[in-house]
Amino acid sequence: MADADLPSGADTTNPADTNPAIEAYFLEERTFPPSEGFKKDALVTGQSMYDEAAEDYRGFWARQALDLIDWYDEWDTILEWDLPFARWFVGGTLNVAYNCLDRHVANGLGDKVAYYWEGEPGDTRTITYAQLLDEVQKFANVLKGMGVTRGDRVAIYMPMIPELPVAMLACTRIGAAHSVVFGGFSSDALRDRINDAEAKVLVTADGGNRRGAVTALKPAADVALADTPSIEHVVVVQRTKNDVEMVDGRDHWYHDVMKDAFPKCEPERMDSEDLLYLLYTSGTTAKPKGIMHTTGGYLTQVAFTHKYVFDLHPDTDVYWCAADIGWVTGHSYIVYGPLANGATSVMYEGTPDCPDKDRWWSIIEKYGVTILYTAPTAIRTFMKWGTQYPEAHDMSSLRLLGSVGEPINPEAWVWYWEHIGGGSCPVVDTWWQTETGAIMISPLPGATTLKPGSATFPLPGISAEVVDDDAKRVDVGGGYLTLTQPWPAMLRGIYGDPERYRDTYWSRFEGRYFAGDGAKLDDDGYLWLLGRVDDVMNVSGHRVSTTEVESALVDHPSVAEAAVVGAKDETTGQAIIAYVTLRGGQEASPERGEELRKHVAVKIGAIARPKTIIFTDDLPKTRSGKIMRRLLRDVAEGRDLGDTTTLADASVVDEIKKRATTSPTEE
Ligand code: PRX
């Protein structure tokens, strides 16, 4: 955006309150209504689904559950709500693997492709629904043979290979809960998660391919297994053929045990509220929380959101969620949602820069991907690398783009829309959490006029409100994002710790779910996520969101990515320190720093002008791509760094420390 188009600066008053929880400064005025072309075939184009759900959200979800899912027995009660404990579709029985596989095969879709899988070295596999069903039944019998029964837990520690969804679905088929541990996590993380869940079996692989190298998983698992008394058997998929040790009687090669496995396995009739899986959220300080998701409500909401948020046309779409299955995004939108809806997906093992920085775009061209779902961190990385990579490929098959995981800065949104979507694909920014299980706040692409950087509105059947410190509703302006009624895919608790569940999510505001995000509502009622409230800065008594300052920086044409923190300051309480990564071909200089500081002041106000700009080639991120502002605060305040084990690349911090000590600061 040229400077001339900028709103005329600094309105530092908040319309909602004189002392708001978080102030709202950033103004983004571009709007993108759904095109006529998109609306023509869209599943939802008007308001009626919202109206229907608003009238009776329980009835609405019950209709979705009947429409999208096959049940053995229908429920007696849609919802039992004993705050904060919910039970959905009480008395209903179903099987998740049956819903994801058998029913599609029975409907004649056996030959339909479930996954086009692409290994990082370039090897590929095409897996149909019938083949997936065969493999899952066999592996279900393998697990049974190892003594796994209904109600047990199975740990899974794998790279992005087809045996990962096979293992998950095999668990659901026999009524065991899985606990997938992201393959990038350490032995210690794996050990703690196995022990918390008391898993009986571990499914792993020798290794996986990542950025041209083998990440050895089995050797890491072996370290964990030295101290996991509940594990009786380990199944190892051979992927990379690195040297591994196999313990006699305990460890088994997948290909060996599958050879003789019986090919049929009847799905268990599970209760709607039986545990489907545990997924641990990785706290850096506290013990990880085993987030519990159950069966009927979860499957209903993931199928619903996958269908309507992505406007899924299962006969023609080729859908690609580029997350790792080790995160909730992969659970809900690579495995359960797409398979429940009979979609054809792409699954990719490796990183976007292997062998070159156009790998994703070559995958989109090769498979004719129509829907791409990824994270802002990836988009900003692609901005940094430059447009020559996407431009080298024909991506005209794309018709819809999605974003998840962090607030997407308006400029990154527009870059995604223009350079990946060719200016014709709606971008759906989807807000949700491991705890919510499924998308909660998002546009419906045929119905919602988009604003770049806004997740827009709660989906039909979901109710969200922004509140201030006193739990009073905010209608325009910033505050805390809360959810005010139960939803089908909501977490049922923290494994083994109901009190911690209540304390963590339900104690800050009475009767409301709050999990740490700030948000603002604009004059049109659009929701804008403002990041974690722990990150909110206090500058001369103004509570400024890091997200807004970052968005103002990314708004400058030279900037690809920015992370902003508040560091202690004698005059202003906190001063804004900005770490900035420039786009390819742009030079860092003191003048550029000054220009950026001014840009922020013009864009959102003098109060938000960074005191210091530190240019850096990279930012410290968690392995799921979230910027670790806590570390940047430590650097800015000259403290020793705390725990850095969750960092994706620890060397980034050393580089930033060096830059921080040599960057000029405004007097
Ligand atoms: O802060 C929000 C951010 O990610 C958090 C949830 O992280 P996790 O449990 O790892 O799940 C990520 C995938 C669902 C949220 O509390 N977040 C997620 N999506 C968005 C977001 N922040 C802003 N906009 C989003 N679309």
XYZ file of C-alpha atoms and ligand atoms in Angstrom:
693
model
C 0.000 0.000 0.000
C 1.414 3.411 -0.915
C 1.808 5.891 1.902
C -0.812 8.109 0.339
C -3.426 5.426 0.969
C -2.745 5.224 4.661
C -5.417 6.292 7.058
C -4.368 9.571 8.552
C -2.569 8.179 11.515
C -2.969 8.125 15.119
C -6.376 7.742 16.577
C -5.279 6.691 20.006
C -8.666 6.867 21.638
C -10.560 3.676 22.029
C -14.233 3.940 21.297
C -15.251 1.240 23.744
C -13.674 2.280 26.956
C -11.323 4.794 28.435
C -9.209 2.077 29.994
C -9.501 -0.895 27.693
C -7.877 -4.285 28.202
C -6.133 -3.918 24.847
C -6.361 -0.870 22.652
C -7.252 -1.036 18.992
C -5.170 1.057 16.627
C -4.658 -0.690 13.359
C -7.096 0.182 10.623
C -7.368 -2.039 7.579
C -9.909 -0.822 5.091
C -9.625 -3.160 2.153
C -12.559 -5.523 1.664
C -12.968 -8.547 -0.591
C -16.532 -9.685 -1.192
C -16.988 -13.196 -2.638
C -16.820 -13.055 -6.424
C -19.833 -14.039 -8.504
C -17.742 -16.819 -9.995
C -16.979 -18.268 -6.571
C -20.536 -17.876 -5.343
C -21.964 -19.754 -8.317
C -20.875 -23.143 -6.969
C -20.360 -22.289 -3.295
C -22.051 -24.437 -0.650
C -23.111 -21.419 1.394
C -23.770 -17.981 -0.022
C -26.157 -16.311 2.375
C -26.988 -15.836 6.034
C -29.506 -18.611 6.517
C -27.115 -21.090 8.122
C -26.083 -18.455 10.671
C -29.713 -17.644 11.407
C -30.676 -21.273 11.767
C -27.810 -21.916 14.197
C -28.489 -18.780 16.204
C -32.045 -19.887 16.812
C -31.054 -23.201 18.401
C -27.393 -24.152 18.386
C -28.000 -27.565 19.882
C -30.520 -28.479 17.201
C -28.193 -27.074 14.559
C -25.311 -29.295 15.647
C -27.610 -32.301 15.910
C -28.658 -31.797 12.292
C -24.994 -31.580 11.253
C -24.235 -34.755 13.196
C -26.979 -36.607 11.330
C -26.103 -35.136 7.975
C -22.337 -35.653 8.063
C -21.799 -38.719 10.248
C -23.139 -42.300 10.281
C -24.251 -43.503 13.698
C -24.979 -47.037 14.904
C -27.334 -45.672 17.545
C -28.658 -42.166 17.633
C -28.214 -40.146 20.807
C -30.850 -39.564 23.487
C -29.671 -36.103 24.458
C -27.878 -33.630 22.197
C -25.924 -31.925 24.962
C -25.425 -32.268 28.691
C -23.738 -29.122 29.925
C -22.475 -29.038 33.460
C -20.084 -26.132 33.135
C -17.219 -26.676 32.353
C -17.945 -30.302 31.476
C -19.804 -31.025 28.249
C -21.167 -34.259 26.834
C -22.385 -34.186 23.248
C -24.735 -36.628 21.545
C -25.163 -38.576 24.748
C -26.006 -42.223 24.185
C -25.019 -42.096 20.500
C -22.624 -44.740 19.174
C -20.342 -44.614 16.146
C -16.907 -45.530 14.887
C -14.548 -42.936 13.491
C -12.607 -45.274 11.177
C -15.911 -46.568 9.814
C -16.973 -43.004 9.062
C -13.624 -42.150 7.475
C -13.246 -45.307 5.383
C -15.803 -48.130 5.296
C -18.811 -46.061 4.424
C -17.048 -44.432 1.487
C -15.911 -47.787 0.142
C -19.445 -49.141 0.614
C -20.719 -46.157 -1.369
C -18.574 -47.092 -4.353
C -15.690 -44.734 -3.629
C -13.110 -47.462 -2.973
C -10.978 -46.396 -5.918
C -11.069 -42.751 -5.021
C -7.727 -41.336 -3.934
C -7.570 -40.543 -0.224
C -3.944 -39.331 -0.265
C -1.473 -38.363 -2.897
C 1.593 -38.751 -0.765
C 4.874 -37.159 -1.721
C 8.088 -38.041 0.078
C 10.729 -35.381 0.388
C 13.265 -37.249 -1.791
C 10.635 -37.348 -4.558
C 9.190 -40.829 -4.066
C 5.395 -40.923 -4.230
C 2.462 -43.126 -3.270
C -1.172 -42.890 -4.255
C -3.502 -44.403 -1.682
C -7.155 -45.061 -2.388
C -9.885 -45.306 0.211
C -10.052 -49.093 -0.336
C -6.309 -49.469 0.150
C -6.384 -47.320 3.256
C -9.206 -49.407 4.677
C -7.259 -52.632 4.021
C -4.147 -51.290 5.693
C -6.068 -49.924 8.674
C -7.896 -53.197 9.288
C -4.644 -55.119 9.226
C -2.890 -52.728 11.531
C -5.872 -52.734 13.869
C -5.416 -56.496 14.128
C -1.692 -56.035 14.757
C -2.468 -53.738 17.665
C -5.054 -56.164 19.017
C -2.479 -58.934 18.769
C -0.203 -56.834 20.971
C -2.877 -56.687 23.617
C -4.301 -53.259 22.835
C -7.974 -53.124 23.678
C -10.753 -50.578 23.890
C -9.833 -47.785 26.271
C -6.035 -48.272 25.991
C -3.635 -45.561 24.816
C -1.192 -45.900 21.932
C 1.667 -43.432 21.413
C 2.663 -42.490 17.861
C 5.974 -40.783 17.005
C 6.332 -40.636 13.262
C 7.335 -38.633 10.223
C 4.724 -37.532 7.692
C 4.244 -40.876 6.001
C 0.990 -42.710 5.224
C 1.518 -45.163 8.071
C 0.858 -42.279 10.460
C -2.835 -41.862 9.554
C -3.028 -45.660 9.256
C -1.894 -46.011 12.867
C -4.317 -43.324 14.064
C -7.270 -44.854 12.244
C -6.365 -48.353 13.434
C -6.558 -47.085 17.007
C -9.955 -45.518 16.445
C -11.184 -48.700 14.809
C -10.548 -50.755 17.935
C -11.450 -48.024 20.415
C -7.955 -47.205 21.643
C -7.013 -43.560 22.054
C -3.909 -42.326 20.280
C -1.412 -39.805 21.486
C 0.578 -38.480 18.551
C 3.860 -36.852 19.549
C 5.298 -34.551 16.883
C 8.324 -36.190 15.251
C 10.465 -33.100 15.898
C 10.102 -33.419 19.661
C 12.911 -34.711 21.841
C 13.220 -38.028 23.651
C 12.320 -36.316 26.912
C 9.128 -34.886 25.490
C 8.200 -38.290 24.112
C 8.958 -40.026 27.415
C 6.861 -37.585 29.457
C 3.902 -37.904 27.120
C 4.069 -41.704 27.018
C 4.220 -41.841 30.801
C 1.415 -39.350 31.368
C -0.855 -41.364 29.066
C 0.496 -44.751 30.206
C 0.596 -45.880 26.601
C 0.907 -49.617 25.976
C 2.342 -49.529 22.467
C 4.541 -47.055 20.613
C 4.360 -46.782 16.828
C 7.388 -45.097 15.292
C 9.700 -45.231 12.259
C 13.415 -45.633 11.758
C 13.521 -42.036 10.573
C 12.031 -39.376 8.328
C 13.355 -37.032 5.668
C 13.687 -33.382 6.505
C 15.539 -30.770 4.495
C 17.612 -33.374 2.706
C 18.711 -35.200 5.854
C 17.415 -38.141 7.834
C 15.965 -37.364 11.240
C 16.515 -40.474 13.261
C 13.336 -41.242 15.179
C 13.867 -44.757 16.498
C 17.177 -43.865 18.180
C 15.429 -40.920 19.870
C 12.542 -43.186 20.837
C 15.012 -45.665 22.329
C 16.250 -43.032 24.754
C 12.670 -42.377 25.849
C 11.896 -46.089 26.040
C 14.550 -46.584 28.693
C 12.112 -44.965 31.088
C 8.582 -45.799 29.948
C 7.374 -48.759 32.011
C 3.903 -48.909 30.423
C 5.187 -49.693 26.901
C 4.937 -53.382 26.020
C 5.547 -53.271 22.279
C 7.100 -50.966 19.713
C 6.228 -51.066 16.018
C 8.790 -49.540 13.656
C 8.024 -48.488 10.087
C 11.029 -48.677 7.812
C 11.268 -45.392 5.990
C 14.874 -44.225 5.809
C 16.857 -47.415 6.429
C 19.154 -45.771 8.944
C 20.724 -48.110 11.477
C 18.412 -48.919 14.334
C 18.543 -51.323 17.210
C 15.604 -53.637 17.686
C 14.947 -55.091 21.123
C 13.912 -58.731 20.887
C 10.333 -59.368 21.885
C 9.550 -55.671 22.275
C 10.354 -54.109 18.904
C 8.757 -55.240 15.643
C 9.131 -54.069 12.071
C 5.838 -52.848 10.653
C 6.357 -54.740 7.401
C 6.918 -57.990 9.286
C 3.871 -57.789 11.519
C 1.656 -56.608 8.664
C 2.613 -59.577 6.438
C 0.525 -62.036 8.377
C -2.094 -59.705 9.802
C -5.693 -60.809 9.359
C -7.341 -58.556 6.723
C -10.709 -57.975 8.388
C -11.380 -56.149 11.617
C -14.866 -55.114 12.662
C -15.031 -51.531 13.927
C -15.897 -51.154 17.616
C -19.133 -49.400 18.426
C -17.848 -46.495 20.446
C -19.792 -44.210 22.702
C -19.997 -40.630 21.468
C -18.092 -39.515 24.556
C -15.351 -42.177 24.466
C -11.838 -40.753 24.320
C -10.668 -40.464 20.692
C -7.249 -39.018 21.326
C -4.910 -37.090 23.551
C -2.800 -34.301 22.156
C -0.320 -32.581 24.429
C 0.120 -28.847 24.234
C 3.740 -28.022 24.740
C 4.098 -25.612 27.592
C 7.643 -24.344 27.940
C 7.416 -23.907 31.684
C 4.662 -26.124 33.042
C 4.033 -29.833 32.554
C 2.435 -30.468 29.128
C -1.329 -30.749 29.184
C -2.926 -33.827 27.658
C -5.862 -32.285 25.841
C -8.707 -34.815 25.609
C -10.900 -35.071 22.535
C -13.807 -37.457 22.321
C -15.603 -39.134 19.461
C -19.006 -37.958 18.222
C -18.856 -34.216 18.798
C -15.297 -33.934 17.554
C -15.972 -35.796 14.317
C -19.113 -33.773 13.702
C -17.417 -30.412 14.023
C -14.268 -31.312 12.083
C -16.379 -32.705 9.239
C -18.655 -29.653 9.324
C -15.849 -27.101 9.325
C -13.791 -28.953 6.748
C -16.785 -29.047 4.437
C -18.066 -25.492 4.812
C -14.981 -23.406 5.621
C -13.127 -24.929 2.677
C -16.277 -25.068 0.550
C -15.384 -28.665 -0.198
C -16.513 -30.237 -3.446
C -15.211 -33.743 -2.821
C -15.612 -34.905 -6.426
C -13.369 -32.259 -7.901
C -11.236 -30.748 -5.160
C -7.666 -31.715 -4.406
C -7.103 -30.458 -0.908
C -3.770 -29.851 0.779
C -3.226 -28.966 4.399
C 0.503 -28.420 4.668
C 0.715 -28.821 8.459
C 2.303 -31.735 10.299
C -0.060 -34.384 11.636
C 1.760 -34.016 14.953
C -0.223 -30.807 15.506
C -3.961 -30.497 15.943
C -4.244 -28.931 12.493
C -3.030 -32.194 11.015
C -5.294 -34.326 13.205
C -8.407 -32.381 12.283
C -7.626 -31.244 8.745
C -5.301 -33.856 7.263
C -6.827 -36.929 8.854
C -10.303 -36.764 10.359
C -12.096 -33.922 8.539
C -10.967 -34.734 4.991
C -11.437 -38.492 5.388
C -14.855 -38.141 7.019
C -15.853 -36.028 4.017
C -14.386 -38.436 1.458
C -11.949 -35.820 0.165
C -8.800 -36.320 -1.874
C -5.787 -34.847 -0.082
C -2.130 -34.245 -0.700
C 0.285 -35.204 2.066
C 3.921 -34.091 1.946
C 6.755 -35.412 4.052
C 9.348 -32.652 3.982
C 10.200 -28.971 4.102
C 9.224 -26.273 1.559
C 12.827 -25.555 0.536
C 13.899 -29.020 -0.508
C 15.370 -29.432 -3.057
C 14.551 -25.767 -3.746
C 12.327 -23.013 -2.432
C 9.579 -23.794 -4.934
C 8.789 -27.305 -3.702
C 5.271 -26.459 -2.563
C 4.424 -24.724 -5.799
C 5.669 -27.671 -7.806
C 3.447 -29.950 -5.685
C 0.435 -27.714 -6.323
C 1.116 -27.775 -10.057
C 1.755 -31.510 -10.138
C -1.413 -32.603 -8.335
C -3.685 -29.766 -9.399
C -4.268 -28.690 -5.803
C -7.441 -26.614 -5.488
C -7.417 -25.790 -1.756
C -4.299 -24.922 0.246
C -4.322 -24.554 4.040
C -1.170 -23.286 5.731
C 0.209 -20.941 8.406
C 1.211 -17.260 8.389
C 4.763 -18.204 9.304
C 5.045 -20.131 6.029
C 3.484 -17.297 4.060
C 5.891 -14.736 5.532
C 8.806 -17.045 4.767
C 7.667 -17.228 1.151
C 7.431 -13.426 1.084
C 11.010 -13.298 2.277
C 12.164 -15.743 -0.403
C 10.511 -13.738 -3.169
C 7.852 -14.110 -5.849
C 10.092 -15.756 -8.421
C 9.412 -19.167 -6.835
C 5.618 -19.207 -7.114
C 5.819 -17.402 -10.450
C 7.735 -20.311 -11.937
C 4.691 -22.585 -11.600
C 1.203 -22.851 -12.966
C -1.005 -22.717 -9.890
C -4.218 -21.862 -11.677
C -5.878 -24.950 -10.170
C -6.087 -23.163 -6.801
C -9.489 -21.784 -5.869
C -9.336 -21.311 -2.085
C -6.605 -20.519 0.449
C -6.630 -20.930 4.217
C -4.507 -19.690 7.107
C -4.143 -20.893 10.689
C -1.888 -20.732 13.727
C -1.173 -17.047 14.270
C -2.696 -13.730 13.387
C -2.088 -13.154 9.692
C -0.851 -9.630 9.037
C -2.970 -7.878 6.409
C -0.006 -7.471 4.091
C 0.863 -11.172 4.316
C -2.789 -11.945 3.627
C -2.742 -9.762 0.504
C 0.564 -11.266 -0.635
C -0.925 -14.758 -0.261
C -4.051 -13.714 -2.126
C -2.100 -12.114 -4.946
C 1.008 -14.247 -5.421
C -0.337 -17.667 -4.488
C -4.016 -17.258 -5.244
C -3.495 -15.239 -8.422
C -5.886 -12.605 -7.124
C -8.901 -14.872 -7.472
C -8.986 -17.185 -4.423
C -10.731 -16.232 -1.193
C -8.408 -16.466 1.828
C -10.060 -17.913 4.927
C -8.291 -16.968 8.143
C -9.329 -19.636 10.641
C -8.987 -19.117 14.378
C -9.003 -22.108 16.675
C -6.813 -24.031 19.121
C -5.729 -27.516 20.098
C -8.326 -27.154 22.818
C -11.193 -26.184 20.527
C -10.499 -29.207 18.296
C -11.928 -27.554 15.208
C -12.209 -24.184 13.502
C -14.280 -21.694 15.517
C -13.928 -18.272 13.934
C -13.598 -18.037 10.177
C -15.284 -16.714 7.081
C -17.523 -18.925 4.959
C -15.924 -18.130 1.627
C -19.079 -17.865 -0.479
C -20.912 -15.777 2.087
C -18.466 -13.542 3.928
C -16.893 -10.337 2.681
C -13.266 -10.702 3.678
C -11.044 -8.155 5.348
C -7.335 -8.995 5.151
C -6.123 -9.975 8.610
C -9.531 -10.563 10.142
C -10.867 -14.005 11.025
C -14.256 -12.280 10.556
C -17.066 -14.016 12.502
C -17.763 -17.049 14.666
C -18.997 -19.935 12.538
C -22.648 -20.958 12.716
C -23.210 -22.774 16.023
C -20.309 -20.969 17.743
C -20.620 -18.017 20.067
C -17.674 -15.749 20.867
C -17.510 -12.446 22.702
C -14.784 -9.950 23.482
C -14.795 -8.797 27.100
C -12.854 -6.303 29.208
C -11.028 -6.871 32.504
C -14.335 -6.916 34.362
C -15.904 -9.453 32.017
C -18.092 -6.753 30.483
C -18.859 -7.278 26.821
C -16.976 -5.054 24.389
C -18.905 -4.276 21.218
C -16.272 -2.176 19.486
C -12.605 -2.216 20.510
C -10.097 -4.571 22.061
C -10.239 -7.077 24.888
C -10.175 -10.770 25.715
C -11.625 -13.338 23.354
C -14.043 -15.654 25.149
C -16.383 -18.436 24.057
C -19.784 -18.352 25.640
C -21.406 -21.668 24.853
C -20.160 -25.240 24.524
C -19.252 -26.576 21.074
C -19.111 -30.182 19.881
C -15.329 -30.499 19.353
C -14.360 -28.777 22.587
C -11.758 -30.395 24.786
C -13.329 -32.552 27.453
C -10.566 -31.800 29.886
C -6.894 -32.272 30.654
C -5.987 -35.926 30.999
C -5.932 -36.857 34.644
C -6.399 -33.306 35.904
C -9.965 -31.922 35.945
C -9.022 -29.120 38.332
C -6.293 -27.852 36.065
C -8.845 -27.869 33.244
C -11.200 -25.682 35.243
C -8.428 -23.358 36.410
C -6.756 -22.941 33.053
C -9.754 -22.253 30.856
C -12.798 -21.408 32.956
C -11.657 -19.398 35.950
C -10.650 -16.006 34.520
C -14.187 -15.013 33.491
C -17.118 -16.726 35.111
C -19.085 -18.949 32.777
C -16.786 -18.225 29.861
C -14.036 -20.170 28.168
C -10.887 -18.088 27.869
C -7.635 -19.448 26.525
C -5.373 -16.476 26.359
C -6.037 -14.600 23.122
C -6.743 -10.916 22.730
C -9.086 -9.707 20.018
C -10.838 -6.603 18.846
C -14.145 -5.937 17.176
C -14.299 -3.265 14.495
C -17.244 -1.050 13.627
C -18.671 -3.738 11.349
C -18.461 -6.427 14.020
C -15.454 -8.169 12.441
C -13.133 -9.986 14.835
C -9.397 -9.344 14.643
C -7.099 -11.577 16.659
C -4.450 -9.639 18.556
C -2.176 -12.446 19.734
C -1.676 -13.841 23.213
C -2.632 -11.441 25.968
C 0.624 -12.303 27.763
C 2.371 -10.518 24.910
C 0.400 -7.277 25.187
C 2.730 -4.324 25.835
C 2.157 -1.460 28.213
C 3.567 1.735 26.740
C 2.952 4.858 28.807
C -0.164 3.252 30.188
C -1.493 2.193 26.771
C -2.002 -1.495 26.231
C -0.743 -2.119 22.753
C -1.003 -5.474 20.989
C 2.163 -6.873 19.443
C 0.116 -8.069 16.488
C -0.935 -4.589 15.481
C 2.576 -3.158 15.520
C 3.821 -6.200 13.629
C 1.110 -5.725 11.032
C 2.060 -2.078 10.622
C 5.672 -3.130 10.017
C 4.770 -5.886 7.580
C 2.635 -3.303 5.812
C 5.867 -1.635 4.666
C 6.870 -2.991 1.248
C 10.395 -3.870 2.403
C 9.326 -6.067 5.332
C 8.587 -9.791 5.229
C 8.210 -10.550 8.906
C 8.327 -8.744 12.225
C 8.185 -9.675 15.887
C 7.556 -7.019 18.463
C 8.057 -7.126 22.226
C 7.844 -4.736 25.120
C 11.094 -4.298 27.057
C 11.343 -2.551 30.431
C 11.824 1.189 30.033
C 12.316 3.790 32.747
C 10.270 6.453 31.036
C 7.428 4.621 29.360
C 7.105 1.457 31.457
C 7.747 -0.650 28.415
C 9.366 0.338 25.155
C 8.596 -1.318 21.869
C 11.449 -3.302 20.382
C 10.900 -4.636 16.876
C 12.804 -7.484 15.262
C 12.416 -7.205 11.508
C 13.200 -9.528 8.609
C 13.348 -7.811 5.241
C 12.065 -9.199 1.976
C 14.573 -10.668 -0.488
C 16.757 -7.989 -2.092
C 16.126 -5.320 0.577
C 19.025 -3.807 2.520
C 19.104 -3.162 6.265
C 20.392 0.286 7.238
C 19.851 2.906 9.958
C 17.812 4.928 7.445
C 15.610 1.939 6.759
C 15.104 1.553 10.516
C 14.070 5.169 10.796
C 11.725 4.801 7.850
C 10.039 1.815 9.485
C 9.646 3.613 12.792
C 7.949 6.444 10.979
C 5.789 4.064 9.020
C 4.408 2.566 12.224
C 3.725 6.027 13.618
C 1.811 7.021 10.495
C -0.016 3.748 10.207
C -1.216 3.369 13.787
C 0.056 6.236 15.912
C 3.069 7.690 17.656
C 2.397 5.656 20.781
C 3.237 2.477 18.869
C 6.462 3.739 17.276
C 9.196 1.193 18.060
C 12.048 2.533 20.116
C 14.509 0.159 18.476
C 14.438 -1.782 15.234
C 16.700 -4.797 15.054
C 17.170 -6.318 11.623
C 17.546 -10.069 11.590
C 17.475 -12.787 8.951
C 15.311 -15.041 11.047
C 13.134 -15.096 14.133
C 13.063 -17.638 16.925
C 10.046 -19.891 16.418
C 8.541 -22.938 17.980
C 8.484 -26.033 15.868
C 4.932 -25.263 14.860
C 6.063 -21.873 13.579
C 4.909 -19.528 16.322
C 7.239 -16.656 17.141
C 8.714 -17.013 20.647
C 8.320 -13.474 21.931
C 9.321 -14.527 25.427
C 12.861 -15.161 24.193
C 12.945 -11.891 22.319
C 11.908 -10.114 25.498
C 14.750 -11.812 27.328
C 17.180 -10.630 24.659
C 15.757 -7.105 24.715
C 16.063 -6.879 28.478
C 19.528 -8.447 28.487
C 18.450 -11.450 30.557
C 19.835 -14.948 30.383
C 17.671 -17.021 28.156
C 15.284 -19.435 29.752
C 14.343 -22.756 28.256
C 15.108 -22.824 24.528
C 14.452 -26.494 23.893
C 11.183 -25.856 22.062
C 12.926 -23.664 19.489
C 12.980 -24.899 15.929
C 16.470 -23.463 15.380
C 18.386 -22.367 18.458
C 21.186 -20.625 16.508
C 18.738 -17.897 15.506
C 18.829 -16.505 19.026
C 22.608 -16.096 19.114
C 22.484 -14.143 15.901
C 19.737 -11.913 17.269
C 21.647 -11.297 20.488
C 24.594 -10.039 18.448
C 22.392 -7.735 16.398
C 20.569 -6.466 19.467
C 23.746 -5.142 21.030
C 24.763 -3.243 17.895
C 21.432 -1.670 16.874
C 20.885 2.041 17.375
C 18.126 3.103 19.701
C 16.082 6.266 19.620
C 17.045 8.680 22.382
O -3.108 -17.648 19.768
C -3.969 -18.348 18.904
C -3.188 -18.837 17.719
O -2.778 -20.139 18.038
C -3.277 -20.522 19.317
C -3.606 -21.987 19.332
O -2.455 -22.715 19.059
P -2.510 -24.282 18.889
O -3.252 -24.890 20.013
O -1.120 -24.717 18.626
O -3.369 -24.529 17.595
C -2.931 -24.022 16.379
C -3.816 -24.535 15.276
C -5.255 -24.378 15.506
C -4.458 -19.626 19.526
O -4.786 -19.505 20.885
N -4.016 -18.873 16.514
C -4.484 -19.955 15.861
N -5.138 -19.587 14.749
C -5.111 -18.248 14.697
C -4.403 -17.793 15.827
N -4.225 -16.481 16.065
C -4.741 -15.614 15.195
N -5.417 -15.968 14.087
C -5.619 -17.270 13.786
N -6.265 -17.614 12.685
